[in-house]
XYZ file of C-alpha atoms in Angstrom:
699
model
C 40.851 25.390 -16.478
C 38.631 22.279 -14.639
C 37.638 22.129 -18.501
C 41.373 21.598 -19.868
C 42.469 17.566 -20.479
C 45.815 18.270 -18.664
C 48.377 15.017 -19.743
C 49.143 12.942 -17.159
C 52.648 14.208 -16.892
C 51.445 17.445 -15.448
C 49.265 15.516 -12.962
C 50.013 15.628 -9.188
C 48.904 13.982 -6.759
C 50.015 15.477 -3.588
C 49.290 15.161 0.680
C 50.307 17.440 3.346
C 51.429 15.922 6.053
C 52.635 17.030 9.384
C 52.549 16.814 13.537
C 50.403 18.908 15.003
C 50.140 22.671 14.864
C 53.071 22.771 11.942
C 51.191 24.923 9.923
C 49.519 22.093 7.423
C 46.125 24.343 6.523
C 47.854 27.498 6.438
C 50.185 26.594 3.483
C 47.514 24.802 1.580
C 45.188 28.046 2.177
C 48.297 30.028 0.659
C 48.252 27.166 -2.304
C 44.861 27.706 -2.977
C 45.608 31.437 -2.885
C 49.249 31.823 -4.951
C 46.891 29.616 -7.450
C 43.344 31.167 -7.782
C 41.164 29.212 -6.278
C 40.455 31.745 -3.364
C 40.722 34.923 -3.685
C 40.808 35.925 0.334
C 43.019 34.920 2.153
C 42.029 33.086 5.377
C 43.085 32.599 8.986
C 43.011 29.602 11.488
C 42.982 32.008 14.776
C 39.794 33.543 12.930
C 38.585 30.877 11.845
C 37.469 31.276 8.334
C 40.427 28.798 6.563
C 38.681 27.435 2.865
C 40.113 23.950 3.547
C 38.950 23.762 7.789
C 35.174 23.655 6.697
C 33.796 21.876 9.700
C 32.646 23.905 12.798
C 33.989 21.445 15.611
C 37.565 22.478 12.740
C 36.584 25.881 13.095
C 36.160 26.759 16.549
C 38.893 24.218 18.000
C 41.689 25.431 15.289
C 42.544 22.208 14.626
C 42.235 19.694 11.064
C 39.527 16.795 12.074
C 39.086 15.400 8.358
C 41.274 15.236 5.278
C 39.658 17.435 2.764
C 40.369 17.331 -0.967
C 40.621 20.317 -3.266
C 42.260 20.916 -6.834
C 44.421 23.744 -8.243
C 46.532 24.592 -11.380
C 50.013 25.851 -11.444
C 51.929 26.445 -14.519
C 49.945 24.402 -16.477
C 50.114 21.942 -13.775
C 47.150 20.112 -11.989
C 47.616 19.694 -8.557
C 45.229 17.693 -6.833
C 46.017 18.414 -3.036
C 44.329 16.637 0.376
C 44.888 18.386 3.318
C 45.544 15.812 6.320
C 45.148 16.242 10.093
C 48.147 16.017 11.900
C 46.814 14.922 15.471
C 47.062 11.385 16.405
C 43.185 10.632 16.921
C 42.509 11.485 13.148
C 45.628 9.515 12.146
C 42.770 7.267 10.003
C 43.092 9.847 7.594
C 46.126 10.243 7.220
C 47.011 6.618 7.049
C 43.955 6.397 3.723
C 45.349 10.035 2.308
C 48.298 8.349 1.731
C 47.178 5.121 0.767
C 46.181 6.883 -2.361
C 48.396 9.751 -2.708
C 51.549 9.561 -5.354
C 54.024 12.538 -3.056
C 53.587 14.183 0.386
C 54.884 17.828 1.745
C 55.914 17.294 4.703
C 55.304 20.408 6.773
C 57.918 20.853 9.479
C 58.103 24.225 12.395
C 60.643 25.430 12.727
C 61.351 26.256 15.987
C 59.523 22.479 17.317
C 61.158 20.212 13.769
C 60.811 16.929 14.614
C 58.010 16.021 16.853
C 56.464 12.292 17.525
C 53.381 12.730 15.029
C 55.721 13.515 12.312
C 57.832 10.540 13.084
C 54.098 8.397 12.578
C 53.231 9.808 9.541
C 56.799 9.159 8.220
C 56.454 5.726 9.028
C 52.735 5.697 7.745
C 54.147 7.202 3.945
C 57.324 5.380 4.142
C 55.095 2.412 4.343
C 53.178 2.901 1.367
C 56.124 4.462 -0.688
C 55.153 8.316 -0.854
C 58.081 9.863 -2.611
C 58.578 13.431 -0.071
C 59.808 17.262 -0.187
C 60.080 18.914 3.081
C 58.846 22.487 4.052
C 59.963 24.110 7.324
C 57.427 26.854 8.135
C 57.329 29.695 10.109
C 60.941 30.107 10.463
C 59.898 33.541 11.234
C 58.590 32.490 14.608
C 61.508 32.736 18.078
C 63.559 29.631 18.380
C 63.164 28.997 14.424
C 66.737 27.349 13.092
C 66.788 25.938 9.783
C 70.264 23.778 9.962
C 68.890 22.471 13.635
C 65.424 21.102 12.082
C 67.744 19.352 8.936
C 69.635 17.694 11.030
C 66.953 16.449 13.480
C 66.033 15.372 10.126
C 68.697 13.185 10.164
C 68.493 11.600 13.638
C 65.189 11.358 13.574
C 63.609 9.932 10.547
C 66.919 8.934 9.249
C 66.286 10.539 5.962
C 68.789 11.768 3.543
C 67.943 15.316 3.273
C 69.466 18.774 2.325
C 68.778 22.359 1.730
C 67.688 23.250 -1.685
C 67.352 26.782 -0.361
C 67.884 28.466 2.605
C 66.782 31.182 4.669
C 68.433 34.772 5.061
C 68.216 35.024 8.402
C 66.062 34.004 11.401
C 63.274 35.093 13.455
C 61.530 38.278 12.681
C 64.985 39.277 10.473
C 64.086 36.799 7.984
C 62.749 37.900 4.813
C 64.209 36.665 1.549
C 65.590 32.826 0.541
C 68.023 31.837 -1.051
C 67.422 29.661 -3.376
C 70.696 26.408 -4.301
C 69.514 24.667 -7.152
C 68.772 27.839 -9.792
C 71.661 29.893 -8.105
C 69.228 33.092 -7.045
C 68.003 35.760 -4.007
C 63.840 35.058 -3.805
C 62.079 38.452 -1.431
C 58.662 39.354 -0.748
C 58.016 42.794 -0.966
C 53.664 42.667 -0.766
C 52.410 40.951 2.342
C 50.200 38.648 0.628
C 53.272 37.654 -1.146
C 51.557 37.182 -4.833
C 55.067 38.462 -6.805
C 58.163 37.408 -5.333
C 61.313 39.032 -6.892
C 63.796 36.758 -7.955
C 67.482 38.340 -8.543
C 71.316 37.547 -8.212
C 72.712 36.537 -4.529
C 74.341 39.167 -3.165
C 77.579 39.360 -2.123
C 77.046 38.505 1.400
C 75.811 35.379 1.002
C 78.132 33.564 -1.655
C 79.680 31.964 1.161
C 77.300 30.822 2.625
C 75.569 29.979 -0.521
C 78.898 27.804 -1.470
C 78.764 25.667 1.650
C 75.176 24.414 1.017
C 75.790 23.713 -2.459
C 78.358 21.415 -1.585
C 76.082 20.140 1.249
C 73.317 19.278 -1.300
C 75.599 18.169 -3.464
C 77.442 15.520 -1.018
C 74.211 14.683 0.078
C 73.068 13.848 -3.522
C 75.997 12.006 -3.962
C 75.098 9.446 -1.785
C 71.464 9.151 -4.060
C 72.363 9.277 -7.879
C 75.499 7.552 -9.394
C 75.897 10.883 -11.964
C 76.007 13.179 -9.046
C 78.534 11.471 -7.182
C 80.725 10.696 -10.091
C 80.894 14.798 -10.813
C 81.636 15.096 -7.229
C 84.441 12.487 -7.029
C 85.874 14.624 -10.424
C 85.356 17.656 -8.847
C 83.312 18.137 -12.296
C 80.893 21.593 -12.447
C 77.357 20.494 -12.327
C 74.424 22.179 -14.617
C 70.845 23.704 -13.162
C 69.520 21.154 -15.773
C 71.201 18.893 -14.398
C 71.026 18.627 -11.083
C 66.857 19.260 -11.061
C 66.694 16.279 -12.876
C 69.321 14.261 -10.505
C 67.466 15.433 -7.458
C 64.252 13.779 -9.230
C 65.246 10.562 -9.773
C 66.386 10.381 -5.639
C 63.591 11.898 -4.412
C 61.489 9.314 -6.761
C 62.945 6.367 -5.655
C 63.120 7.763 -1.789
C 66.832 8.263 -1.497
C 66.901 11.522 -0.990
C 64.055 14.211 0.710
C 64.990 17.963 -0.306
C 63.975 20.577 2.214
C 62.597 24.235 1.529
C 62.191 27.485 4.021
C 59.173 29.492 4.529
C 56.465 31.322 6.528
C 52.939 30.665 5.449
C 51.363 32.876 7.674
C 53.852 35.820 6.964
C 53.019 34.750 2.453
C 56.729 33.969 2.081
C 58.372 30.536 -0.061
C 55.308 28.558 -0.558
C 55.710 29.508 -4.385
C 58.890 27.674 -4.452
C 57.131 24.224 -3.044
C 55.005 24.314 -5.686
C 57.332 24.588 -7.969
C 59.333 22.250 -6.016
C 56.390 19.835 -6.081
C 56.201 19.711 -9.602
C 59.972 19.573 -10.591
C 60.637 16.946 -8.240
C 57.122 14.598 -6.987
C 55.929 11.763 -9.100
C 53.009 12.135 -11.134
C 50.676 9.302 -12.003
C 53.422 8.047 -14.747
C 56.479 8.019 -12.685
C 54.310 5.631 -9.781
C 54.598 1.811 -10.444
C 51.400 -0.574 -11.889
C 49.320 -0.602 -8.786
C 48.873 -4.355 -7.280
C 46.464 -6.339 -6.528
C 44.544 -9.896 -6.863
C 42.257 -10.998 -9.169
C 39.692 -12.657 -6.995
C 38.954 -14.816 -9.601
C 42.116 -17.104 -9.958
C 43.398 -15.754 -5.993
C 46.717 -14.720 -8.865
C 48.990 -11.407 -8.130
C 48.390 -8.696 -11.086
C 49.028 -5.189 -10.987
C 46.854 -2.351 -13.330
C 48.774 0.431 -15.207
C 48.287 4.092 -15.256
C 46.835 4.040 -18.600
C 42.888 5.699 -19.560
C 43.444 2.717 -22.220
C 43.277 0.558 -19.093
C 40.470 -1.622 -17.645
C 38.859 1.282 -15.060
C 39.972 0.357 -11.547
C 40.063 2.566 -8.511
C 40.106 2.740 -4.932
C 37.181 4.356 -2.361
C 38.992 5.642 0.310
C 37.000 7.317 2.412
C 33.143 8.140 2.892
C 30.998 11.370 3.832
C 28.061 12.527 4.000
C 26.318 15.220 2.438
C 23.526 16.922 3.484
C 22.170 17.557 -0.391
C 23.512 14.265 -2.328
C 23.642 12.061 0.075
C 27.600 9.557 0.793
C 30.158 10.457 -1.382
C 32.634 8.146 -1.810
C 36.333 9.700 -2.625
C 37.498 6.691 -5.238
C 41.438 7.220 -6.605
C 40.996 5.982 -10.550
C 44.126 3.987 -11.168
C 43.362 2.942 -14.222
C 40.535 3.362 -17.271
C 37.998 6.097 -18.112
C 34.787 6.087 -16.384
C 32.191 7.860 -17.829
C 29.222 9.804 -14.760
C 26.130 7.543 -15.552
C 28.029 4.002 -15.133
C 27.561 0.558 -13.531
C 30.924 -0.480 -11.642
C 31.778 -4.038 -9.821
C 32.453 -4.009 -6.442
C 35.063 -6.390 -6.334
C 35.123 -6.226 -2.315
C 31.764 -7.189 -1.961
C 30.895 -8.535 -5.138
C 28.407 -6.634 -5.111
C 27.576 -3.961 -8.534
C 27.152 -0.728 -7.923
C 25.665 2.394 -10.326
C 27.445 5.845 -10.271
C 25.247 8.683 -10.402
C 27.518 11.591 -10.511
C 31.281 11.944 -10.630
C 32.453 15.614 -8.934
C 35.700 17.487 -7.724
C 35.837 18.439 -4.617
C 37.231 22.140 -3.375
C 36.512 21.190 0.861
C 33.288 20.623 0.565
C 31.875 22.076 -2.279
C 31.687 20.063 -5.031
C 32.032 20.575 -9.096
C 30.490 18.310 -11.384
C 32.440 16.654 -14.007
C 31.057 13.898 -16.407
C 33.922 10.981 -16.752
C 37.176 11.029 -14.460
C 40.149 8.617 -16.138
C 43.128 7.236 -14.280
C 45.028 9.576 -11.745
C 43.140 11.268 -10.388
C 41.484 11.722 -7.440
C 37.292 11.870 -7.041
C 33.561 11.607 -5.413
C 31.718 9.555 -7.496
C 27.631 9.297 -6.037
C 25.387 6.901 -6.306
C 27.197 3.908 -5.058
C 24.998 1.700 -2.227
C 26.822 -0.925 -0.699
C 30.957 0.780 -0.389
C 32.835 1.589 2.081
C 36.132 2.795 2.359
C 38.915 0.170 1.180
C 36.795 -1.330 -1.234
C 38.072 -1.676 -4.832
C 35.520 -0.742 -7.759
C 36.615 -1.567 -11.387
C 35.568 -2.774 -14.680
C 33.362 -6.323 -13.974
C 34.937 -7.671 -17.282
C 38.217 -6.637 -15.517
C 38.067 -7.712 -12.052
C 40.763 -6.412 -9.663
C 40.798 -6.356 -5.105
C 43.529 -3.547 -4.604
C 44.641 -4.268 -0.984
C 42.866 -2.764 1.139
C 44.042 0.043 3.735
C 45.661 -0.723 7.570
C 43.245 0.213 10.264
C 44.509 1.971 13.322
C 43.312 -0.464 17.237
C 41.401 1.715 19.501
C 42.441 2.626 22.523
C 39.817 4.654 24.846
C 36.091 3.423 24.891
C 33.149 5.348 26.321
C 29.021 4.307 27.184
C 26.478 6.550 25.581
C 22.941 6.462 26.044
C 20.334 8.329 24.392
C 18.714 10.497 26.405
C 15.183 9.577 25.734
C 13.464 6.037 24.490
C 12.415 8.057 21.334
C 16.466 8.531 20.272
C 17.455 5.239 20.738
C 16.812 3.867 16.532
C 18.372 7.007 15.810
C 21.227 6.352 18.315
C 21.470 3.824 15.740
C 21.510 5.108 12.669
C 23.678 7.847 13.140
C 26.303 5.778 14.522
C 26.126 3.029 11.364
C 26.873 6.790 9.042
C 29.757 7.235 11.238
C 30.548 4.024 11.016
C 30.778 4.219 7.022
C 32.913 7.395 7.268
C 35.207 6.330 9.835
C 37.208 2.603 9.735
C 39.082 3.893 13.279
C 35.204 4.131 14.874
C 34.039 0.764 16.890
C 30.749 0.141 18.531
C 29.275 -2.620 20.795
C 26.430 -3.157 22.742
C 26.554 -4.343 25.541
C 23.523 -6.796 26.781
C 24.418 -6.759 30.159
C 24.648 -2.520 31.147
C 22.091 -2.381 28.020
C 24.428 0.272 27.414
C 26.821 1.654 23.670
C 30.122 1.245 23.609
C 31.845 3.479 21.469
C 35.349 2.691 20.867
C 37.989 5.395 19.336
C 41.834 6.771 19.087
C 41.639 8.951 21.560
C 39.460 11.146 23.577
C 38.760 14.203 20.887
C 38.299 11.451 18.585
C 34.829 10.052 20.607
C 34.421 14.213 21.746
C 33.938 15.423 18.445
C 31.601 12.214 17.492
C 29.145 13.057 20.542
C 29.730 16.639 19.139
C 28.563 16.437 15.917
C 25.910 13.835 17.080
C 24.556 16.554 18.906
C 25.167 19.432 16.182
C 23.976 17.641 12.831
C 21.517 14.870 14.059
C 20.437 16.954 17.192
C 21.073 13.767 19.026
C 21.192 14.037 23.062
C 23.749 11.185 24.628
C 24.380 11.270 28.669
C 28.289 10.103 28.268
C 30.505 7.759 30.439
C 34.005 8.485 31.752
C 36.672 7.503 28.881
C 37.674 4.205 29.421
C 41.131 2.326 28.336
C 40.743 -0.211 26.327
C 42.629 -3.061 27.540
C 43.316 -5.913 25.696
C 44.361 -9.643 27.682
C 46.843 -12.452 26.246
C 48.648 -15.650 27.270
C 51.615 -16.249 28.687
C 52.649 -19.701 27.955
C 51.947 -22.725 25.385
C 49.422 -24.565 26.158
C 48.961 -28.368 24.460
C 46.359 -30.141 22.993
C 43.733 -28.815 25.427
C 40.696 -30.259 24.076
C 37.267 -28.680 23.669
C 34.386 -31.107 23.864
C 30.189 -30.267 23.183
C 28.130 -33.280 23.055
C 24.135 -33.370 23.263
C 21.794 -35.901 23.140
C 18.312 -34.930 24.905
C 15.884 -37.880 22.191
C 15.557 -36.887 18.462
C 19.085 -36.451 17.013
C 22.396 -34.773 18.892
C 25.187 -32.726 18.784
C 28.450 -34.221 18.367
C 31.784 -31.753 18.703
C 35.031 -32.557 19.388
C 38.318 -31.016 18.901
C 41.785 -30.899 20.352
C 43.695 -27.623 19.966
C 47.502 -25.631 20.864
C 47.272 -22.412 22.233
C 50.670 -20.386 22.388
C 51.576 -16.408 22.707
C 52.854 -14.940 19.165
C 56.103 -13.518 19.445
C 55.337 -10.216 17.352
C 53.227 -8.438 18.705
C 50.358 -6.657 16.489
C 49.063 -9.437 14.427
C 45.438 -10.363 16.088
C 44.416 -13.691 16.464
C 46.678 -16.216 13.714
C 44.589 -19.567 13.217
C 46.075 -22.777 11.305
C 44.685 -26.077 10.729
C 47.328 -28.696 10.989
C 43.811 -31.431 10.791
C 45.167 -34.485 8.710
C 43.619 -37.766 7.673
C 40.033 -36.136 7.914
C 39.098 -36.005 11.592
C 37.310 -33.366 11.375
C 35.719 -32.815 7.607
C 36.584 -29.853 6.556
C 33.148 -28.082 6.585
C 33.521 -27.639 10.179
C 36.856 -26.200 10.457
C 35.471 -22.807 9.583
C 33.440 -23.401 12.510
C 35.775 -24.070 14.525
C 37.471 -21.000 13.907
C 34.510 -19.009 15.211
C 33.992 -20.232 17.778
C 37.836 -19.799 18.728
C 37.193 -15.706 17.807
C 33.609 -15.136 19.886
C 35.320 -17.083 23.202
C 38.788 -14.443 22.913
C 35.954 -11.582 22.940
C 35.881 -12.045 26.568
C 38.685 -13.216 28.250
C 38.908 -15.575 31.576
C 41.166 -12.383 33.609
C 38.724 -9.377 33.413
C 36.986 -9.886 30.570
C 38.518 -8.017 28.361
C 39.345 -9.265 24.348
C 42.017 -11.252 24.562
C 44.584 -10.416 21.265
C 48.045 -11.944 20.414
C 47.905 -15.412 20.032
C 48.018 -18.052 17.598
C 46.102 -20.999 17.709
C 46.621 -24.493 16.111
C 44.054 -27.013 15.088
C 45.522 -30.306 15.743
C 42.974 -32.554 15.977
C 39.475 -33.890 17.099
C 35.998 -36.220 15.715
C 32.946 -36.026 14.631
C 29.911 -38.176 14.194
C 28.171 -38.926 10.583
C 24.929 -38.396 11.654
C 24.988 -35.681 15.204
C 27.982 -33.412 13.953
C 27.023 -30.274 12.903
C 28.225 -26.479 12.483
C 26.984 -25.391 15.434
C 28.207 -28.192 17.462
C 31.906 -27.524 16.455
C 31.871 -24.042 17.110
C 30.960 -24.599 20.648
C 33.745 -27.486 20.658
C 35.736 -24.106 19.660
C 34.798 -22.360 22.603
C 35.421 -24.350 24.881
C 39.002 -25.090 23.720
C 39.857 -22.016 24.085
C 37.793 -20.672 27.291
C 40.087 -24.582 28.751
C 43.350 -22.641 27.297
C 42.895 -19.257 28.154
C 42.498 -20.846 31.502
C 45.635 -22.964 31.261
C 47.871 -19.852 28.945
C 48.315 -17.947 31.807
C 46.125 -14.993 30.818
C 47.296 -11.468 31.609
C 45.875 -7.944 30.768
C 47.726 -5.233 28.738
C 47.488 -2.034 28.664
C 48.207 0.685 25.691
C 51.584 2.660 26.392
C 51.565 6.427 24.674
C 55.111 8.013 23.159
C 54.537 10.847 24.630
C 56.933 14.117 24.324
C 56.693 17.035 26.907
C 58.008 20.573 26.272
C 59.287 22.171 29.191
C 60.888 25.672 30.578
C 64.001 24.767 32.596
C 62.088 26.057 35.683
C 59.566 23.760 35.757
C 61.922 20.973 35.008
C 61.525 19.248 38.219
C 57.917 19.179 38.720
C 57.026 17.832 35.589
C 59.190 15.033 35.805
C 58.426 14.448 39.217
C 54.816 14.342 37.844
C 55.611 11.531 35.250
C 57.396 9.975 37.809
C 53.570 9.560 39.750
C 52.065 8.071 36.561
C 54.330 5.426 35.740
C 55.991 7.100 33.207
C 59.445 4.919 31.658
C 61.930 8.415 30.549
C 63.603 7.398 26.804
C 65.001 10.237 26.032
C 66.307 13.963 27.258
C 67.802 16.490 25.070
C 67.253 20.902 24.825
C 65.403 22.674 22.390
C 66.628 26.056 22.244
C 65.571 27.586 25.865
C 63.300 24.921 26.439
C 64.189 21.223 27.737
C 62.238 17.809 25.912
C 61.550 15.039 27.590
C 60.185 11.212 25.977
C 59.403 8.840 27.970
C 56.561 5.655 27.228
C 53.799 5.998 29.703
C 50.307 3.676 30.362
C 47.403 5.929 28.924
C 44.716 5.176 32.084
C 47.952 7.952 33.875
C 47.217 9.971 31.052
C 43.524 11.354 31.170
C 42.931 14.890 31.719
C 46.481 15.712 31.725
C 46.754 18.603 29.939
C 45.346 20.585 32.859
C 47.158 19.022 35.126
C 50.850 20.294 32.773
C 49.072 23.493 32.009
C 48.876 23.953 35.835
C 52.667 22.806 37.056
C 54.224 25.088 34.341
C 52.018 28.235 34.512
C 50.763 26.927 31.199
C 54.040 27.134 29.373
C 54.611 23.605 28.975
C 53.197 21.769 26.035
C 53.464 18.424 25.192
C 51.864 15.457 22.733
C 51.282 11.676 22.968
C 49.959 8.907 20.821
C 50.026 5.615 20.692
C 52.707 3.436 20.709
C 52.597 -0.470 21.669
C 50.341 -2.988 24.479
C 52.421 -3.769 27.325
C 52.006 -6.647 30.812
C 50.764 -4.391 33.045
C 52.515 -4.801 36.150
C 50.649 -6.867 38.725
C 49.342 -5.178 41.333
C 47.859 -2.276 38.797
C 46.556 -5.306 37.010
C 44.572 -7.074 39.732
C 43.013 -3.220 40.614
C 41.658 -3.357 37.512
C 40.109 -6.765 38.103
C 38.561 -5.904 41.545
C 37.063 -2.752 39.665
C 35.580 -5.199 37.097
C 33.740 -7.468 39.597
C 32.637 -4.824 41.837
C 31.065 -3.539 38.201
C 29.481 -6.437 37.582
C 28.019 -7.709 40.729
C 26.121 -4.633 41.071
C 24.311 -5.446 37.232
């Protein structure tokens, strides 16, 4: 079937996204089983699933890297990306959603909408990805279908309604009532291969009418035709209802909700049917926007196999046998194997030696790829994640991805001198694969500092170094990635660099205004307001480089400075002595002076933490959170458990898992993700500054 050319209208590029432990990988495993890709069901607990193929994934029972695969269902081709749920690997979700047309959001029937669900929901909103919901684990103790739909409305603000509902909860669950097709679906076989479809029994008729009314009511808000029928109380036929749901899903005005239990093999086929019926094909997605690199004008490229070729490299993975695999979403045109393409992001030509279809870590070589497909290209040399590859006769640069800020750093040193070069090569490979990993060399301590999204992220990197590259490292304690910023506006800060030591001199002079950004997270904004050629154009860029260099080391405690705007307002130059280096040093001098006068302060990453706690241990857990500078945002109940949501500094949360286990006899759970940066209280900031100064004096 892989060799058959499936029409574009019958192709679906979807992602499975969710909070950690909601059951994404198990759901994907069942999809592969029912579509005939695999013939034996894998299990997370046994470490034998097809999609979690890395040793680290199998040992920990979590997804670390997004895995892609292709399957076929009812003469449709479905390209699936199973994404991680753990916040430390959020960049995998980010880059997957960038290239997908639709997504299935998996929710746990007990835990409902959790913090990471909200994060992936916002990511999907940002990329305009239509979604359907699958409420999984409905057979677990404490599961409740209606409560989870309520949380979807409250927490996500989504217009959602059940297009099916369960006959019962917990261990009584055995069948699904399909509200759209008006059918009763049971699963007599343990592997769920042949579901039985029959008419809805009399005892469920009232409940069916209630759910159908809710569905039409919600859908009426999103579709005019349904609104008309609903107000006139006219009957809606099944084809009309399906068409209306599809229209509403495509414009992200409505989100259908399905139910089941992937682990017990119930309800996955209805999810597959919903993917075909309601999620978009590549033809339903608007033409991909981009920029013409020659004219800088905005342009678009339609999803057409006959249009000029264009694709986005969204992920790079190393393979021990073929080298680097460049995962690419093809948006337009056709690319045969052996072709040469233009990388417009880096302005280099690349040769595609081989094209492969991925099945997790297995590859299937194909002769060509066309619009709407997701494949891996082999043979590229200089391309990176987020780069555009296209036909050199029709250049376009597609919008790249948003990479989150690193929040945790760690010092690493190879155990032997011989491993020093090996460390550099290994880290270079990981940097290619993972854009959220940052590496810098501390010249004062001689250590390599790696920064990432969390403790687990860095732990996995260290583990992979040892297993894949036989590289042993000495590892320092995790450190918080603090930042600095300024608190007040400073005007007319002068930066001068004048040197006259015989022969030709150096002259650079600039005047800048420095002010804090109102909107946080924008980094450093440089504005040029030079008039009348006070500084020649060729020296403006060096001034900006000097400013950015100075901002890498703050004046408060030596941390990088961010979230401010620098406006270049004046300056002067010398016809003979001025050069780029002089203006770079002048910019650096002005910036350091601006930081001193701008009231520099320390910022720390604040985490969004949610704890689920049995009532018996509520007091101890809240008391402990108060000692960690936590600010409680909300609390509530989830069945017999109490929940608390708070904002807490990352610095206070290292090794929290062990502390919470001790406080609650192992019965409480938590999830945590980076939320924003906030100013560190003065007493804590002075302590951090003292530690930095002490470490500096020891060097």
